[in-house]
Coordinates of C-alpha atoms in Angstrom, one line a residue:
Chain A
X1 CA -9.9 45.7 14.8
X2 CA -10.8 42.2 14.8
X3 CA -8.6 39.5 13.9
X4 CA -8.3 36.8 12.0
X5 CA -9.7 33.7 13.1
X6 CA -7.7 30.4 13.9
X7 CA -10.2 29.0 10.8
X8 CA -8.7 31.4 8.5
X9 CA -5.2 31.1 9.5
X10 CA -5.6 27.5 9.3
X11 CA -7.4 28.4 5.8
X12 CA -4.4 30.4 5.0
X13 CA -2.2 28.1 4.8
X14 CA -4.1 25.8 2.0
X15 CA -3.1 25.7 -1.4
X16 CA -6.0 27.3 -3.8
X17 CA -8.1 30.3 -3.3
X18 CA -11.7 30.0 -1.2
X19 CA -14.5 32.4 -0.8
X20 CA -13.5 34.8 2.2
X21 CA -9.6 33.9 1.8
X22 CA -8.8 37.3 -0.4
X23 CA -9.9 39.7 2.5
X24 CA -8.2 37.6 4.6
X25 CA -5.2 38.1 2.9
X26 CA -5.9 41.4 2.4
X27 CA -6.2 42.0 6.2
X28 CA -3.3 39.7 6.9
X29 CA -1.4 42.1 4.6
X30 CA -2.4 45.2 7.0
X31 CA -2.2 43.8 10.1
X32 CA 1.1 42.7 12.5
X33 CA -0.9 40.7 15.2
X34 CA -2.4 38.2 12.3
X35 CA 0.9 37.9 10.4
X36 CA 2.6 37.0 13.9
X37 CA -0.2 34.5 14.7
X38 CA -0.1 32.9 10.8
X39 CA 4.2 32.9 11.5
X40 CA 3.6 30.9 14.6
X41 CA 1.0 28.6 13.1
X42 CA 3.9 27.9 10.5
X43 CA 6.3 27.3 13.7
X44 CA 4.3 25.1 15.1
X45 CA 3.7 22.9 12.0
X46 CA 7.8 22.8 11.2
X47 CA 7.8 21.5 14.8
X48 CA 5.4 18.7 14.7
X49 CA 7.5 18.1 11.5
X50 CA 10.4 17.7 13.6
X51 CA 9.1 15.6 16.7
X52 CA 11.6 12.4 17.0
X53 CA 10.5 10.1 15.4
X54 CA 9.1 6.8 17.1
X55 CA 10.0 3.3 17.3
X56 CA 8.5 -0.3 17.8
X57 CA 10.1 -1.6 21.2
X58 CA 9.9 -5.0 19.6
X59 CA 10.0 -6.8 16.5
X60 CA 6.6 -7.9 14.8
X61 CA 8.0 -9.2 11.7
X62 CA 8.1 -13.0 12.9
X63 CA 4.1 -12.7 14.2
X64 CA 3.3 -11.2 11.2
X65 CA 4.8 -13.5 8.9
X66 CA 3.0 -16.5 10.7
X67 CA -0.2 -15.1 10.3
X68 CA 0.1 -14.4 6.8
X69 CA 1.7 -17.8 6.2
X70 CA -1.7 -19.5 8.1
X71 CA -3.8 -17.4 6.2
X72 CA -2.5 -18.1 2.9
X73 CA -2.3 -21.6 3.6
X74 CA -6.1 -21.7 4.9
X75 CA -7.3 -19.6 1.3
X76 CA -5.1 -22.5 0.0
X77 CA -6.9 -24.9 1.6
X78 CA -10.1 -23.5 1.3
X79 CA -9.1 -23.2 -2.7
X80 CA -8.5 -26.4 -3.2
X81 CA -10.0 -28.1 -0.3
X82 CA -13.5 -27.0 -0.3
X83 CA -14.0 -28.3 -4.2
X84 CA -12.3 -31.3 -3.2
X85 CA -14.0 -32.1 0.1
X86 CA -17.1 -31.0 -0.8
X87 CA -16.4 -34.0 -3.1
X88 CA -14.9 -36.2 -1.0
X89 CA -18.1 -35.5 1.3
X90 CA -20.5 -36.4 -1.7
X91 CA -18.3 -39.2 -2.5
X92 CA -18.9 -40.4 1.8
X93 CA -22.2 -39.7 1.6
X94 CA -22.8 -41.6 -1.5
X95 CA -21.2 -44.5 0.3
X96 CA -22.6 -44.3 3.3
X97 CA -26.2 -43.9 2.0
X98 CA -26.2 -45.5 -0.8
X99 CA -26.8 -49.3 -2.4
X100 CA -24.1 -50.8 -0.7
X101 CA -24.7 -54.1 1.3
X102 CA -24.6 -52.2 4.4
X103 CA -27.6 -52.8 7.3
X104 CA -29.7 -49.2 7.4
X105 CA -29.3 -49.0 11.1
X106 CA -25.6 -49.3 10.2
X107 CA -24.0 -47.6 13.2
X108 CA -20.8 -46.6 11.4
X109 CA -22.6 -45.2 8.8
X110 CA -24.6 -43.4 11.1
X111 CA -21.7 -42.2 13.2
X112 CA -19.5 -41.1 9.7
X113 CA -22.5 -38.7 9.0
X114 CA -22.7 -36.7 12.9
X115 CA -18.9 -36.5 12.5
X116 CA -19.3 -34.8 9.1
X117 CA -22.0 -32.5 10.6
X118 CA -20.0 -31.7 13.6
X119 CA -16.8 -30.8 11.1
X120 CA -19.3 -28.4 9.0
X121 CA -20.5 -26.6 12.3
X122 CA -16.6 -26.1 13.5
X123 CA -15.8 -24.9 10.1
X124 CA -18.7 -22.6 10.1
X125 CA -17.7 -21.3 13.8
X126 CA -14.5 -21.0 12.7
X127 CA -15.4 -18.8 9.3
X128 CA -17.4 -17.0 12.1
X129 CA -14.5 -15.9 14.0
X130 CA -12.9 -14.8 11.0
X131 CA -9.4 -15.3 12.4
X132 CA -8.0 -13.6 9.2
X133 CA -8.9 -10.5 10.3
X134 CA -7.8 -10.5 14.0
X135 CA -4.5 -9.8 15.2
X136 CA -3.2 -12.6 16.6
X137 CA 0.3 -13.2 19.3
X138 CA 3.6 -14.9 17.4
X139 CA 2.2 -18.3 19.7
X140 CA -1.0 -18.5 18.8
X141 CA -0.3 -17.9 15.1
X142 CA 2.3 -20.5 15.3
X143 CA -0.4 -23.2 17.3
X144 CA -3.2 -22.3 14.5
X145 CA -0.7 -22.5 11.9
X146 CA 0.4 -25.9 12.8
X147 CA -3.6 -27.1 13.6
X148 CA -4.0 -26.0 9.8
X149 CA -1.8 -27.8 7.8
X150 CA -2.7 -31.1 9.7
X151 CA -6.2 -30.2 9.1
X152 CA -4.8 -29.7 5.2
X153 CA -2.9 -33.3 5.7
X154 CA -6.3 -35.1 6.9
X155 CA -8.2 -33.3 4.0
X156 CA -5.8 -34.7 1.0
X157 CA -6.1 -38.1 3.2
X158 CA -9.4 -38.4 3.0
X159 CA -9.8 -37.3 -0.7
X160 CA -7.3 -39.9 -1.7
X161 CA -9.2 -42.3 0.6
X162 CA -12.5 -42.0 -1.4
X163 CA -11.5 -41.1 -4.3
X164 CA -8.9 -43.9 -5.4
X165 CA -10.8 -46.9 -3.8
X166 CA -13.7 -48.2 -5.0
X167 CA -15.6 -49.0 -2.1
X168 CA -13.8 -46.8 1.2
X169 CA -14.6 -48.8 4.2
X170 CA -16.5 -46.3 6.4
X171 CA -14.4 -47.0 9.1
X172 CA -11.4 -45.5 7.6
X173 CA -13.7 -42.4 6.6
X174 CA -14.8 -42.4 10.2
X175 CA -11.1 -42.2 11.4
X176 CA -10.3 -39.8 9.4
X177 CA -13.5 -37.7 9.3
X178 CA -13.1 -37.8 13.3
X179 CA -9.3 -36.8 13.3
X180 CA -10.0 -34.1 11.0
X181 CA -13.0 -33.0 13.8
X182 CA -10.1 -33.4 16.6
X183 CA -8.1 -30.7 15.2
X184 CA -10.8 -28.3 14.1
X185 CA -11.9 -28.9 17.9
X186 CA -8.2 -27.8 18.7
X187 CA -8.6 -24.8 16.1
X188 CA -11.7 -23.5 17.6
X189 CA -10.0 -23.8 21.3
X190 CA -6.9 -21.9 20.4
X191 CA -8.7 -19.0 18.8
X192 CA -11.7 -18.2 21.3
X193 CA -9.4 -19.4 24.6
X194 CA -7.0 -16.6 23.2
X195 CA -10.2 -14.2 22.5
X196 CA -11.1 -15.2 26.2
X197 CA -7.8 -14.5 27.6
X198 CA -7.6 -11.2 25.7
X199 CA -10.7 -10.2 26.7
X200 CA -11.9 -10.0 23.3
Chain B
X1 CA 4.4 13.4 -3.7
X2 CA 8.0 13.9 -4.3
X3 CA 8.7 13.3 -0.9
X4 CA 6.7 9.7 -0.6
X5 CA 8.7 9.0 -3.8
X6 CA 12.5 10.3 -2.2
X7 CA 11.1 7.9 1.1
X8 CA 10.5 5.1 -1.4
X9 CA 14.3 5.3 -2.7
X10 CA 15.9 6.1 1.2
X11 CA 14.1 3.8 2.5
X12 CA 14.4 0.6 -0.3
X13 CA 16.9 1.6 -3.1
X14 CA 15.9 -1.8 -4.5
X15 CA 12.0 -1.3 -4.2
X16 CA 11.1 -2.3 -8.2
X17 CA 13.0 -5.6 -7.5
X18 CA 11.5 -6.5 -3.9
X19 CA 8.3 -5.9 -5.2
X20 CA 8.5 -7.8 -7.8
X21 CA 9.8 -10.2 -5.6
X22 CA 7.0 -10.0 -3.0
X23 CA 4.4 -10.5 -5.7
X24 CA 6.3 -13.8 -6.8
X25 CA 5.0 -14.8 -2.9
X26 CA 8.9 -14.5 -1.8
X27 CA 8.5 -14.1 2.1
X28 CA 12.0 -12.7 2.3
X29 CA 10.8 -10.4 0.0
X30 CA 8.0 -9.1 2.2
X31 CA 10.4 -9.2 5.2
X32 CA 12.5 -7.1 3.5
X33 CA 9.6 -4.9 3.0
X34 CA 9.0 -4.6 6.6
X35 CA 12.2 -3.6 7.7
X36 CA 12.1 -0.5 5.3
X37 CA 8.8 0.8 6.0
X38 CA 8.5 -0.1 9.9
X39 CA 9.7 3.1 11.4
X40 CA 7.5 4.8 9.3
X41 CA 4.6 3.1 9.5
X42 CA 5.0 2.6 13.4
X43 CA 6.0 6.2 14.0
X44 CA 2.5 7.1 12.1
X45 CA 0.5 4.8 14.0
X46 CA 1.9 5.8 17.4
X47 CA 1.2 9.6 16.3
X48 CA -2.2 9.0 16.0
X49 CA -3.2 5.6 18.4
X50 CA -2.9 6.4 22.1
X51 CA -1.0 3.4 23.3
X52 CA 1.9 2.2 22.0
X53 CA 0.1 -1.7 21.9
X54 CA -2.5 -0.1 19.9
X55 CA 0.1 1.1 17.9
X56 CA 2.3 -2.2 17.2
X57 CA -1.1 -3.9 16.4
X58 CA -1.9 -1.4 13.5
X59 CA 1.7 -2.0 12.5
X60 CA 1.1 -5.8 12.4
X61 CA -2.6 -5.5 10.9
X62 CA -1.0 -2.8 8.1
X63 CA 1.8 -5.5 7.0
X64 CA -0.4 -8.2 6.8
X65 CA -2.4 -6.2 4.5
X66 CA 0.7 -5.5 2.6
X67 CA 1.4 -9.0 2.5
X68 CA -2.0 -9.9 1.2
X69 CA -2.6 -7.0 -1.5
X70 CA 1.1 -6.6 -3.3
X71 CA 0.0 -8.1 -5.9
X72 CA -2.7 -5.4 -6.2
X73 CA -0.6 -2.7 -5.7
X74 CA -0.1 -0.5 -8.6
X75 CA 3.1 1.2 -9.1
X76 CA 1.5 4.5 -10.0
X77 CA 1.9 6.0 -6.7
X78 CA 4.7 5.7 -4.8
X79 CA 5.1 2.4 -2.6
X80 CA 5.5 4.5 0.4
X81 CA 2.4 6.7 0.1
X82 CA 0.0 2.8 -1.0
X83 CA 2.0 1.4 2.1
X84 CA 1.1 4.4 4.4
X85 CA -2.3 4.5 3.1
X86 CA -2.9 1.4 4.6
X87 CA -1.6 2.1 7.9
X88 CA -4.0 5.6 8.0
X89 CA -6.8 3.5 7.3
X90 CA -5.4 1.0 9.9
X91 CA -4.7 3.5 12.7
X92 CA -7.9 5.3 11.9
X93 CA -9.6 2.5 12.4
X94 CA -8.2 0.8 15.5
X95 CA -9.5 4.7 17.1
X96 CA -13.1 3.5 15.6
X97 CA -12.6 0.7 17.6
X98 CA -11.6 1.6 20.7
X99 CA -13.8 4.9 20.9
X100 CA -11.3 6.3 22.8
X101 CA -12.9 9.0 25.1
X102 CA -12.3 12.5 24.1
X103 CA -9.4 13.3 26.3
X104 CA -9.5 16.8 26.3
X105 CA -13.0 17.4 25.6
X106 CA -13.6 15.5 29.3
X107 CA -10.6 17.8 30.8
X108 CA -12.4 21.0 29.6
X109 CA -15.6 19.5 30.9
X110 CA -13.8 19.1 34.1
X111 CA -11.7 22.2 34.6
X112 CA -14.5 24.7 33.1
X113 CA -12.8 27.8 32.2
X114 CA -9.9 27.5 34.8
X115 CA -7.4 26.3 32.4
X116 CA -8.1 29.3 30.0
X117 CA -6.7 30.8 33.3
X118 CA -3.8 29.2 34.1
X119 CA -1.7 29.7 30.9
X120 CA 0.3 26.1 31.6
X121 CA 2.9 25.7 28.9
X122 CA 3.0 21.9 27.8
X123 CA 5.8 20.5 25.7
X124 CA 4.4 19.9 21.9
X125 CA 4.8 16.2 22.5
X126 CA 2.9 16.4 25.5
X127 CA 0.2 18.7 23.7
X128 CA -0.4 17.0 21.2
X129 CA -0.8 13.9 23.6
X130 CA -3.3 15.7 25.1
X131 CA -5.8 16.7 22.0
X132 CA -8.7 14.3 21.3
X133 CA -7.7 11.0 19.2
X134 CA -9.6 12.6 16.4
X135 CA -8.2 15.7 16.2
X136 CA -4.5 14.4 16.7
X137 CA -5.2 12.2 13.9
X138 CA -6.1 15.5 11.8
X139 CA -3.2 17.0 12.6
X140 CA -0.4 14.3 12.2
X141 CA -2.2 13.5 8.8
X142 CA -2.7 16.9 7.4
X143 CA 0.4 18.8 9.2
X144 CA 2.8 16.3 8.5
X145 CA 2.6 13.5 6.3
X146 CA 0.7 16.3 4.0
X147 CA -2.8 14.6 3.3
X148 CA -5.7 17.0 1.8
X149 CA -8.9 17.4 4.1
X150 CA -10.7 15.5 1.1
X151 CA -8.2 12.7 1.2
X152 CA -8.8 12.8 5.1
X153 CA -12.5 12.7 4.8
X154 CA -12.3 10.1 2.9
X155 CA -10.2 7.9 5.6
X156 CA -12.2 9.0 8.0
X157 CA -15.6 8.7 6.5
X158 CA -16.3 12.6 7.2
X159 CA -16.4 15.7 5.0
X160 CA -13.5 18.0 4.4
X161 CA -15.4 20.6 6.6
X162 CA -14.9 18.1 9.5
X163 CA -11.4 17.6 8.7
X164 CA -11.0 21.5 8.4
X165 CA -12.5 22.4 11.7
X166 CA -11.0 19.8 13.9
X167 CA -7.6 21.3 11.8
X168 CA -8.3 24.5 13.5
X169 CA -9.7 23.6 16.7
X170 CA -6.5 21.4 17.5
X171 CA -4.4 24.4 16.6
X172 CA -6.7 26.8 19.0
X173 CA -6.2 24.5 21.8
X174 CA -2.0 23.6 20.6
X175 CA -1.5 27.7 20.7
X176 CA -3.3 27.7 24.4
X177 CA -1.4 24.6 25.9
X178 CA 1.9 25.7 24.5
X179 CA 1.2 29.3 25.9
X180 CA 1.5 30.9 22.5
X181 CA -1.2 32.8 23.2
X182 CA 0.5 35.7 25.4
X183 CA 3.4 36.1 22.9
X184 CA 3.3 39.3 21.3

């Protein structure tokens, strides 16, 4: 006689009818070996039911909690900020290009415009990481959580700066255009040194 | 899903509220959300990763998700079975990931038919330990937390007749490991 597969069994134990499954049953119905096999398919399911049931050794609510604090304040940021610096950046441009008694060889307005490209690039290596969809350590969550809102600080610094004076002296733009490039710097360091370290 | 819904109420008698909560951006809120589904979710994710790091990563990657997509979750379904959803697709990933070698393909490959031989009786903890990452993953979701092979398929990115045979192949090798095979 031959006996029921491990496929049927296994098929057995579904809810519905398929093709094949009623002269299964029916053999099942005739035959002690398959109805032991199908019992101790049932056994062995109750018992992986009843494996202990397993435990984190250590808490990941406070590392999870930073990282979704850091990420909702950087879709914050990027919210608001990216309308509002990609103003404030028009705004910089506009005075550091434009019909303003400045000399064209004006080296501040020339080194307010590599310090905006530089920012751009770390922002784009940044978005490139995508450190919102990594798993990041309680530390480093904290350190990139901290690097973000003074990035966020500098931001609403420099759209106040441009946007309530009249004429922004480019060396305050520069200061603050190169603080804001400090801490990206920082940003970038934190998240591909921990990749490195990781091995990731 | 009765029993997704009876978790909900054991696990968070309070859930409409926290919820509610949560989607108000109420961190507490969320934390309090942890705590009731952690054991769960971590117990699920250790069933099916192979390391217990692996594990506490899919538990941190499935309640940031949570954190993030409250507000989208719709309080059709249960909050356990959305929440353990997540983690599935999580866990099931992280194995994507790692492409985790096929533990006991490589043992058969090694032993040949030796093993067929031997009869050694495992533990279940230590056979199911032992099965592939994909087919563990088949078994823990189907046998026990009671998803369809369609719904499994879909997590997985396979058909149901995947889902089905790896079903049945882990059980072959369960019933060999476990020595079930010699009982009358």
């Amino acid at each position: 006689m031959t006996h029921l597969t491990m496929d049927a069994l296994v098929g057995l134990r579904e809810p519905g009818t398929e093709p094949g499954q009623a002269a299964a049953r029916e053999h099942l119905n005739q035959c002690a070996h398959c109805q032991a096999e199908l019992q101790r398919l049932h056994q062995r399911v109750a018992r992986l039911k009843a494996l202990p049931t397993l435990r984190p050794s250590r808490d990941r609510w406070p590392e999870t909690k930073a990282r979704f604090s850091a990420d909702r304040r950087r879709r914050r940021t990027r919210a608001v900020g990216l309308s509002g610096l990609g103003l404030a950046a028009s705004v910089a441009l506009f005075f550091a290009v434009g019909d303003l008694p400045r000399t064209p060889d004006d080296p501040t307005t020339d080194q307010l415009s590599q310090v905006m490209e530089r920012s751009s690039l770390l922002e784009g290596a940044i978005s490139d990481y995508n450190p919102g969809g990594r798993v990041l350590d309680g530390r480093t969550a904290r350190i990139a959580g901290e690097l973000e809102d003074r990035i966020a600080r500098v931001d609403r610094q420099l759209e106040a700066t441009e946007l309530l004076r009249q004429q922004p002296d480019d060396r305050d733009l520069l200061k603050l255009w190169r603080e804001r490039v400090g801490l990206l710097d920082a940003l970038v360091d934190v998240h591909v040194t921990r990749a490195s370290n990781a091995g990731l | 899903m009765t029993g997704t819904l009876l978790m909900d109420s054991s696990l968070l008698a309070n859930a409409e509220t926290v919820v509610a909560r949560a989607r108000a951006g109420d961190t507490r809120a969320l934390g309090e959300l942890y705590r009731a589904f952690e054991v769960p979710v971590y117990n699920l994710a250790r069933r099916i990763c192979r390391t217990t790091e692996d594990a506490e990563d899919v538990l941190q990657e499935t309640f940031f998700e949570v954190c993030r997509s409250i507000g989208r979750y719709r309080e059709e379904g249960s909050l356990w079975g959305w929440i353990r959803t997540i983690a599935a697709s999580k866990a099931l990933m992280r194995l994507r990931r790692n492409k985790y070698r096929e533990t006991d393909e490589l043992h058969d490959e090694a032993v040949g038919h030796k093993r067929e031989d031997t009869h050694l009786r495992m533990d279940l903890e230590a056979a199911l330990e032992r099965l592939s990452e994909t087919s563990r993953a088949v078994v823990w979701l189907h046998d026990v937390e009671g998803y369809t092979h369609e719904e499994i398929a879909n997590m997985m990115g396979k058909t149901p007749s995947f889902s089905k045979s790896q079903l049945s192949r882990a059980h072959a090798r369960l019933r060999t490991w476990l020595g079930e095979e010699n009982i009358p």
